[in-house]
GROMACS .gro file of C-alpha atoms in nm:
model
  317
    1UNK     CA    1   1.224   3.816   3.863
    2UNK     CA    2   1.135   3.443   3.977
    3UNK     CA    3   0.961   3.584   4.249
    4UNK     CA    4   0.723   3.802   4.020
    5UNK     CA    5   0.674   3.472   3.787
    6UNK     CA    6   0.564   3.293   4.028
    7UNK     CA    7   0.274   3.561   4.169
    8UNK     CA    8  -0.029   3.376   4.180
    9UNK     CA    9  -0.176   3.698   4.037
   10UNK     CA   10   0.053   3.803   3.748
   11UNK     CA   11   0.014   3.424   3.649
   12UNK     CA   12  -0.353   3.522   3.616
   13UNK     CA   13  -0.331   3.800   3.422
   14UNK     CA   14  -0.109   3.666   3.215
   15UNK     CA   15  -0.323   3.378   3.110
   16UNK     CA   16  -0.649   3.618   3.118
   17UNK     CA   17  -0.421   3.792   2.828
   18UNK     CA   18  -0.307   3.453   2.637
   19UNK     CA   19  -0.681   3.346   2.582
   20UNK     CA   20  -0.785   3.723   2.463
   21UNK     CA   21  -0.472   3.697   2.246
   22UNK     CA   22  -0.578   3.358   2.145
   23UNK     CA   23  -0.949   3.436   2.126
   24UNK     CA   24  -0.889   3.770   1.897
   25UNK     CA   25  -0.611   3.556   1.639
   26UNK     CA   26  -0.920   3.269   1.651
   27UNK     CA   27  -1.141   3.537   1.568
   28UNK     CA   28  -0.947   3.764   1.310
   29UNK     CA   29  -0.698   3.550   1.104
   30UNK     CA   30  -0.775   3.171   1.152
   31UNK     CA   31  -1.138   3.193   1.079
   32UNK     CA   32  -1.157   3.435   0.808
   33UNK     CA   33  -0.922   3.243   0.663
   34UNK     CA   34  -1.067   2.867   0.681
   35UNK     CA   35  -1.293   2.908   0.369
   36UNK     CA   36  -1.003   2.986   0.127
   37UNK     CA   37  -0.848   2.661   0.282
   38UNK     CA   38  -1.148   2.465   0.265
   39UNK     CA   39  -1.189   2.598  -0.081
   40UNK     CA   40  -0.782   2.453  -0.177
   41UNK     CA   41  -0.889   2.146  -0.012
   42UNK     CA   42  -1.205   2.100  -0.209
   43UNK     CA   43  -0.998   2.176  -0.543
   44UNK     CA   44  -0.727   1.871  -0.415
   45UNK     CA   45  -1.030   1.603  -0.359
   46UNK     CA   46  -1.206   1.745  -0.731
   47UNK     CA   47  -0.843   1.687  -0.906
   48UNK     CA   48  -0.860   1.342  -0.771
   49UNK     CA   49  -1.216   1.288  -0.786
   50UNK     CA   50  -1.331   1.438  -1.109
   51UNK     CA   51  -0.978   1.514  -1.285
   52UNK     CA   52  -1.123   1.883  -1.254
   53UNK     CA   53  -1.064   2.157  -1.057
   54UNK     CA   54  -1.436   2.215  -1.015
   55UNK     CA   55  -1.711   1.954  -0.953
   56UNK     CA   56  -1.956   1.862  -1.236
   57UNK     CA   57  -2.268   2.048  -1.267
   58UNK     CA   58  -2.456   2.181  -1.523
   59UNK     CA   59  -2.195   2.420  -1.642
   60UNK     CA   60  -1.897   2.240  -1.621
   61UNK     CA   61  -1.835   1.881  -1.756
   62UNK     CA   62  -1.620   1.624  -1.539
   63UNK     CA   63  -1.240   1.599  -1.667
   64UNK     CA   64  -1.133   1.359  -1.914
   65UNK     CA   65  -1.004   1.068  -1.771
   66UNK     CA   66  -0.547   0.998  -1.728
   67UNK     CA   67  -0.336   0.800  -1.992
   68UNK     CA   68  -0.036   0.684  -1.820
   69UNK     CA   69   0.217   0.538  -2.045
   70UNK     CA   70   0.459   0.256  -1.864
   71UNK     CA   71   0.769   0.173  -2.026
   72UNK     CA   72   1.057  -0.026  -1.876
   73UNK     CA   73   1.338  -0.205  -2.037
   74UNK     CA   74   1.670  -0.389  -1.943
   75UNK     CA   75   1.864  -0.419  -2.257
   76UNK     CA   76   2.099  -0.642  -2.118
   77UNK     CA   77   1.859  -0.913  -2.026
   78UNK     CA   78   1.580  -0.811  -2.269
   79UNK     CA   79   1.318  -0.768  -2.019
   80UNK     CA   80   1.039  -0.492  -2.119
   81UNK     CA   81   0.696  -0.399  -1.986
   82UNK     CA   82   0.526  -0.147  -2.193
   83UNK     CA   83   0.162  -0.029  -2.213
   84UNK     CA   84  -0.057   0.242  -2.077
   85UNK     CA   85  -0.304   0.300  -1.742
   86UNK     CA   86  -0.603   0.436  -1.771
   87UNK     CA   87  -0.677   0.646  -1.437
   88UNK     CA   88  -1.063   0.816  -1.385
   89UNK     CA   89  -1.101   0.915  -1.032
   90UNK     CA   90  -0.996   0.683  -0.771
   91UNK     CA   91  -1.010   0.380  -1.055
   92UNK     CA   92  -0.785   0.223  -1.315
   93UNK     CA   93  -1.012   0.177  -1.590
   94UNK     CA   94  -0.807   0.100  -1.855
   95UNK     CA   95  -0.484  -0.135  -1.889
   96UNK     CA   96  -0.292  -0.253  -2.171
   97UNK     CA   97   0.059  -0.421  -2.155
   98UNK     CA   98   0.254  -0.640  -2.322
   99UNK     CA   99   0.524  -0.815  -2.101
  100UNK     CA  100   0.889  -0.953  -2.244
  101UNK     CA  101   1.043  -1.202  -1.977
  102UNK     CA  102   1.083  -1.557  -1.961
  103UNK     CA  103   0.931  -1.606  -1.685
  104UNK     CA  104   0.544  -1.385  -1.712
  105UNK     CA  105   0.590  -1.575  -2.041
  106UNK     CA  106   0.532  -1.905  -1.967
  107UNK     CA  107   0.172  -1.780  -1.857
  108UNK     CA  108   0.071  -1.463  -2.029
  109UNK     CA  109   0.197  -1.260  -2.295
  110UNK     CA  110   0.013  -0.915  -2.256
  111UNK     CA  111  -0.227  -0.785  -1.980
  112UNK     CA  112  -0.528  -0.668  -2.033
  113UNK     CA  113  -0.774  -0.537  -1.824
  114UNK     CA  114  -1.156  -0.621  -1.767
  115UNK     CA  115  -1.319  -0.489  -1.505
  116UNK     CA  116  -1.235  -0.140  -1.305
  117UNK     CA  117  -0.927  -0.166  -1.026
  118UNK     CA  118  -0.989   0.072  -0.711
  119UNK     CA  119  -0.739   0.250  -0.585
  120UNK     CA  120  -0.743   0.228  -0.221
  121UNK     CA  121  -0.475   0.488  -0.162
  122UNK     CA  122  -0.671   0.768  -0.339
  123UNK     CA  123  -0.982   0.656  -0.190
  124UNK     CA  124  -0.775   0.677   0.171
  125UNK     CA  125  -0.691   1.009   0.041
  126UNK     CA  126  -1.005   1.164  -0.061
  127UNK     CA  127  -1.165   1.009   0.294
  128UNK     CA  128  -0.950   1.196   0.506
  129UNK     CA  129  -0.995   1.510   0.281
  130UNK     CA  130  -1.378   1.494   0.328
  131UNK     CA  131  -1.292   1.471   0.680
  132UNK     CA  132  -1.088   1.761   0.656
  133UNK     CA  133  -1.343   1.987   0.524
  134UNK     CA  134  -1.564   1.858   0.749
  135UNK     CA  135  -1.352   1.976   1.047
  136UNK     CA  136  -1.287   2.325   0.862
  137UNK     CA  137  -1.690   2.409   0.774
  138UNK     CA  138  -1.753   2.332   1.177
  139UNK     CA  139  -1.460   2.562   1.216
  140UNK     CA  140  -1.594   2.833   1.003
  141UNK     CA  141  -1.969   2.821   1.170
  142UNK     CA  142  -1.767   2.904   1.509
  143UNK     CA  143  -1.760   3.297   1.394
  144UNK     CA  144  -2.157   3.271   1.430
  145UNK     CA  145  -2.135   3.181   1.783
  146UNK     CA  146  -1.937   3.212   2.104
  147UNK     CA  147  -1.520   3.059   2.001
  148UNK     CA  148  -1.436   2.785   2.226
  149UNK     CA  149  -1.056   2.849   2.220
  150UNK     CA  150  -0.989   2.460   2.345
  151UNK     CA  151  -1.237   2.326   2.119
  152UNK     CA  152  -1.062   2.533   1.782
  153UNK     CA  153  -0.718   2.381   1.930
  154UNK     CA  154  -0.860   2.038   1.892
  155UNK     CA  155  -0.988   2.109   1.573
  156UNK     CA  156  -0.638   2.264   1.450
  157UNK     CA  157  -0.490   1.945   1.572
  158UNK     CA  158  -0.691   1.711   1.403
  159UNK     CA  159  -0.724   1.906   1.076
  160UNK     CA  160  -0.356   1.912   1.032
  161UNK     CA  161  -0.321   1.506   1.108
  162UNK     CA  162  -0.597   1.460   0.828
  163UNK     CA  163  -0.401   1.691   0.597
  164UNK     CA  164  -0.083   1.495   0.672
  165UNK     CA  165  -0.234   1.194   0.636
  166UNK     CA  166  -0.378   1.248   0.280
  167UNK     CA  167  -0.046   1.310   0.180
  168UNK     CA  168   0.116   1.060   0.318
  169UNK     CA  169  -0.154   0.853   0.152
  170UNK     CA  170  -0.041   0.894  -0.223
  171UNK     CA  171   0.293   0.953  -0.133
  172UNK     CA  172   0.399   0.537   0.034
  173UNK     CA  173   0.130   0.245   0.068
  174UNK     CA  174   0.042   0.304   0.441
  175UNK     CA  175  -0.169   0.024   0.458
  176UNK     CA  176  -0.003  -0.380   0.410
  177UNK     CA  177  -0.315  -0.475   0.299
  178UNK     CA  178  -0.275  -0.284  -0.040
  179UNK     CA  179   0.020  -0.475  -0.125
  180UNK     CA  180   0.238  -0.770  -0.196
  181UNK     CA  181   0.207  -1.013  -0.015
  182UNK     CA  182  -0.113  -0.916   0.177
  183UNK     CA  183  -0.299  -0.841  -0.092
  184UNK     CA  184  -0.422  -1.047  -0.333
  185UNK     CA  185  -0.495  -1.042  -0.686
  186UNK     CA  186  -0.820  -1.061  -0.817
  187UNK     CA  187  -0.770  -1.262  -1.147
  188UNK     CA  188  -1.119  -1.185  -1.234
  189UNK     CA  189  -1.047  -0.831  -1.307
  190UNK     CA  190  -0.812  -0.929  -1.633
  191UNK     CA  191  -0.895  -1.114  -1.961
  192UNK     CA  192  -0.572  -1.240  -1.946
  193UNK     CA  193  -0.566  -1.573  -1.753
  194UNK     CA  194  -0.305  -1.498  -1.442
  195UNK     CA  195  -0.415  -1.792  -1.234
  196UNK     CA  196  -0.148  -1.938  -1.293
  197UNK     CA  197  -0.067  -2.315  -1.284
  198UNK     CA  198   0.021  -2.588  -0.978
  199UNK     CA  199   0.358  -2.419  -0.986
  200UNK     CA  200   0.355  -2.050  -1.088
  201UNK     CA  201   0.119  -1.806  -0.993
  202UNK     CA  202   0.104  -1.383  -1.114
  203UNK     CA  203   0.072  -1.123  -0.847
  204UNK     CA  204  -0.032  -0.739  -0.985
  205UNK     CA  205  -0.081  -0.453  -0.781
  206UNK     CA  206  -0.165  -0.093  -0.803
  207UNK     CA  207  -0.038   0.197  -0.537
  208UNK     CA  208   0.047   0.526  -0.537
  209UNK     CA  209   0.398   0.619  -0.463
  210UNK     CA  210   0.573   0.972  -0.455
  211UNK     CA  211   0.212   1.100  -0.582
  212UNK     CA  212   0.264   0.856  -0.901
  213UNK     CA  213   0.068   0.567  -0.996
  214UNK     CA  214   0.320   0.257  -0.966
  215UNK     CA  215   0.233  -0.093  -1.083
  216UNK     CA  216   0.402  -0.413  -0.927
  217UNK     CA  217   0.465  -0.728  -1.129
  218UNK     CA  218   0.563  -1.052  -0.998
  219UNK     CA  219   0.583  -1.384  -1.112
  220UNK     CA  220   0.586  -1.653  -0.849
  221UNK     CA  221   0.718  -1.984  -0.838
  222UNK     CA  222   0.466  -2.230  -0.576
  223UNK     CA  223   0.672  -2.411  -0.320
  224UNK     CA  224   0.585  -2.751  -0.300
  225UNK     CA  225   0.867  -2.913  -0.104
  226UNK     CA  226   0.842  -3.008   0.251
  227UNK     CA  227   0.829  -2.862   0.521
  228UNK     CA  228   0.832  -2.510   0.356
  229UNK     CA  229   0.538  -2.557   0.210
  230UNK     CA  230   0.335  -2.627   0.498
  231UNK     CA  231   0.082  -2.334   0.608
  232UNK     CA  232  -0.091  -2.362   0.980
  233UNK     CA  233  -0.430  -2.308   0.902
  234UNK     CA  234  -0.469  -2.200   1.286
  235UNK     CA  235  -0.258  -1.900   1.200
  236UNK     CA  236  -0.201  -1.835   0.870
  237UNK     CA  237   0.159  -1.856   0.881
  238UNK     CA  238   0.364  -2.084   0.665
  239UNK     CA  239   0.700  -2.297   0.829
  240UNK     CA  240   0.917  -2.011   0.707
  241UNK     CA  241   0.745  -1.713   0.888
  242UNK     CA  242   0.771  -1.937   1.170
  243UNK     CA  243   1.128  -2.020   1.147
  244UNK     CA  244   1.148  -1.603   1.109
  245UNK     CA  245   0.939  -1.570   1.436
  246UNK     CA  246   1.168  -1.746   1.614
  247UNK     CA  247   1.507  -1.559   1.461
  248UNK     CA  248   1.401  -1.229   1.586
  249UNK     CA  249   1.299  -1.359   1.966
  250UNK     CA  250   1.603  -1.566   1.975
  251UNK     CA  251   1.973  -1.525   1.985
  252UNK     CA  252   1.991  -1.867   1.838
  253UNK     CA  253   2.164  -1.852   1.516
  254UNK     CA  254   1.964  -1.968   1.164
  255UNK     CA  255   2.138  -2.288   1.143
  256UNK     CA  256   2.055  -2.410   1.558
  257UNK     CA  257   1.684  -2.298   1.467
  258UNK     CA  258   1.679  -2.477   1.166
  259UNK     CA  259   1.846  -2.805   1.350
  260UNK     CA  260   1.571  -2.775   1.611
  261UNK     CA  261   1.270  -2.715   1.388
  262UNK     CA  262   1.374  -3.047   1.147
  263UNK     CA  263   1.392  -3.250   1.494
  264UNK     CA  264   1.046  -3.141   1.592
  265UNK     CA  265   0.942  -3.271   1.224
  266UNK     CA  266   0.919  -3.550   1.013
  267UNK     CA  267   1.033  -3.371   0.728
  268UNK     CA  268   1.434  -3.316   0.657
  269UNK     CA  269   1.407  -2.954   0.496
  270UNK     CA  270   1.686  -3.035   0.248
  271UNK     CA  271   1.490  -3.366   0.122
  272UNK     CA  272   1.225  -3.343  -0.168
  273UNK     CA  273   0.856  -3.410  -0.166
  274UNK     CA  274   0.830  -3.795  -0.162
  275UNK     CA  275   0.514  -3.758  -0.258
  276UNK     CA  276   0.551  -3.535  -0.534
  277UNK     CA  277   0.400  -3.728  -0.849
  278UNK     CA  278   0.447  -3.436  -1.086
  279UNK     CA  279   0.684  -3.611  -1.358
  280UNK     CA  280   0.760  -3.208  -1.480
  281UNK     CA  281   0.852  -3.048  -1.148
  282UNK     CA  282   1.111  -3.413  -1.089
  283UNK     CA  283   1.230  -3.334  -1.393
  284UNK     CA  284   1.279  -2.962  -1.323
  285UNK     CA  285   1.457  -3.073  -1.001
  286UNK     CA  286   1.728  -3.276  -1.176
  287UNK     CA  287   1.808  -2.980  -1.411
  288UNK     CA  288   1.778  -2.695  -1.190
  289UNK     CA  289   1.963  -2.619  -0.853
  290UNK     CA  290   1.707  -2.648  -0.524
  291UNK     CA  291   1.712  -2.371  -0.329
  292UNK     CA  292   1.860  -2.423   0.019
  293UNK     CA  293   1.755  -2.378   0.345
  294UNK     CA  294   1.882  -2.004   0.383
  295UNK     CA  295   1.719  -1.924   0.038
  296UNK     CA  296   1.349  -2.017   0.158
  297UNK     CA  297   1.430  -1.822   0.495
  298UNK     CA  298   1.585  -1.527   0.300
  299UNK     CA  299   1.313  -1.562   0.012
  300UNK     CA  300   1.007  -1.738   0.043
  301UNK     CA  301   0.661  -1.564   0.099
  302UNK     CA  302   0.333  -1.634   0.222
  303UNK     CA  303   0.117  -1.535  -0.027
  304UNK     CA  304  -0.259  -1.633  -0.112
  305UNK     CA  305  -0.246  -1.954   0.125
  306UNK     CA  306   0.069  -2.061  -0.052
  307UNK     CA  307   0.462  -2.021   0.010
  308UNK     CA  308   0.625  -1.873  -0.295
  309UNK     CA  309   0.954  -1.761  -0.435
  310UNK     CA  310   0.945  -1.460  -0.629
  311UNK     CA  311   1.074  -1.545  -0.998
  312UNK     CA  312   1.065  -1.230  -1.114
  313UNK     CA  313   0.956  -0.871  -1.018
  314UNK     CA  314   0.870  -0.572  -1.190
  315UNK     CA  315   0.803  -0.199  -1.028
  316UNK     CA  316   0.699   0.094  -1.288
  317UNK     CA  317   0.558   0.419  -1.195
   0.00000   0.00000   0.00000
């Protein structure tokens, strides 16, 4: 039986008869077939596009646009976020919410929005959908000319990554640039003043997650003592990412890295800022407990050319 396998010519044949077979299935089913899936495609990318199954023409208008209502609470603490998004396409448009914590509250009350908020994710989406059809209309032009069996395989291969990956697009961020702590918050997009102050800062941030618009909340707390505060400007990273770096290439524990690092400095990392003038934030220090070494190395974040602690953090969908 091994023997007959192995013919040179049955091995012929028998791929002669896999390319008819694949040639005729090319032919008969896929083809036929690729304008009803362009056609479910095209209804996905209108959905997210136009909130409409069918593009706006003459005949048909263009959906209305999504209210999302967003209401969290934590009766034991008292924290709440409720409100409503506005989505229209691949934009928030409209944002209203009012905010109950101690911290957002030092700064702003209620969020409101003022200028349109893209949502990369859909947009990521609706790109590799467009691609998608793209792939399927070449696909679907093949019956009109000679099939190139390898070239339909490449083009099965690719349509099904770009159909995987506009899933996996609204379903987790896939790109660290859409969120914390890469991306950063455009204040100007709010009428509610989130700038912050020398010492607290507001991060918000839009995503889609599990197919759901989600909204991330976080108030920050600016680090200002030394050295965890320091940034290289060569790189980008702050002392902590640094002292992180280090940790995973080395099986030095925390404490040796942290011994070494304060050696190579000036700075004692359990010291204060000597030259912090701020009369409040002394003040703050000799009411409130400083966080430690291991809480900047377990907590701290580089975030918008500063190192911050997260106060507080909210995540609705």
């Amino acid at each position: 039986m091994e023997a007959l396998t192995n013919n040179p010519t049955i091995q012929s044949l028998q791929q002669k008869h896999d390319k008819t077979e694949l040639k005729w299935y090319i032919s008969n089913i896929i083809t036929p077939d690729s304008s009803q899936i362009m056609e479910t495609l095209q209804i996905c990318k209108n959905l997210l596009l136009y909130n409409s199954p069918q593009s706006p023409d003459s005949k048909y208008e263009k959906g209305p646009s999504l209210k999302l209502a967003i209401s969290f609470g934590n009766n034991k603490v008292g924290d709440a976020v409720n409100g409503f998004i506005i989505r229209d396409g691949p934009y928030i448009v409209d944002l209203n919410l009012s905010i109950k914590n101690h911290y957002f509250n030092k700064h702003v009350n209620r969020l409101r929005l003022k200028n349109p908020i893209v949502l990369e994710s859909i947009v990521n989406c609706l790109n590799y959908l467009n691609d998608a059809i793209n792939e399927l209309q070449e696909l679907s032009n093949s019956d009109k000319k000679e099939v190139n069996e390898e070239e339909c395989l490449k083009c099965f291969v690719k349509l099904s990554e770009l159909i995987k990956s506009s899933k996996n697009s609204l379903q987790i961020p896939t790109d660290p640039e859409m969120i914390f702590p890469l991306h950063v918050t455009n204040e100007d997009n709010f009428e509610s003043d989130i700038k912050g102050s020398e010492n607290h800062e507001i991060s918000v941030d839009f995503y889609t997650c599990d197919n759901q618009i989600s909204l991330d909340l976080r108030s920050l707390h600016k680090v200002h003592e030394k050295p965890w505060c320091e940034i290289d400007k060569s790189t980008g990273k702050s002392y902590v990412d640094n002292i992180r770096d280090e940790m995973k290439q080395s099986s030095s524990t925390p404490s040796d890295i942290l011994l070494t690092s304060s050696s190579n400095t000036n700075h004692n990392p359990n010291n204060n800022n000597t030259n912090n003038n701020n009369f409040f934030s002394s003040l703050i220090h000799h009411f409130k407990n400083k966080p430690d070494a291991m809480d900047y190395i377990n907590r701290a974040v580089t975030y918008n050319g500063h190192v911050v602690l997260v106060d507080k953090k909210f995540e609705v969908s």
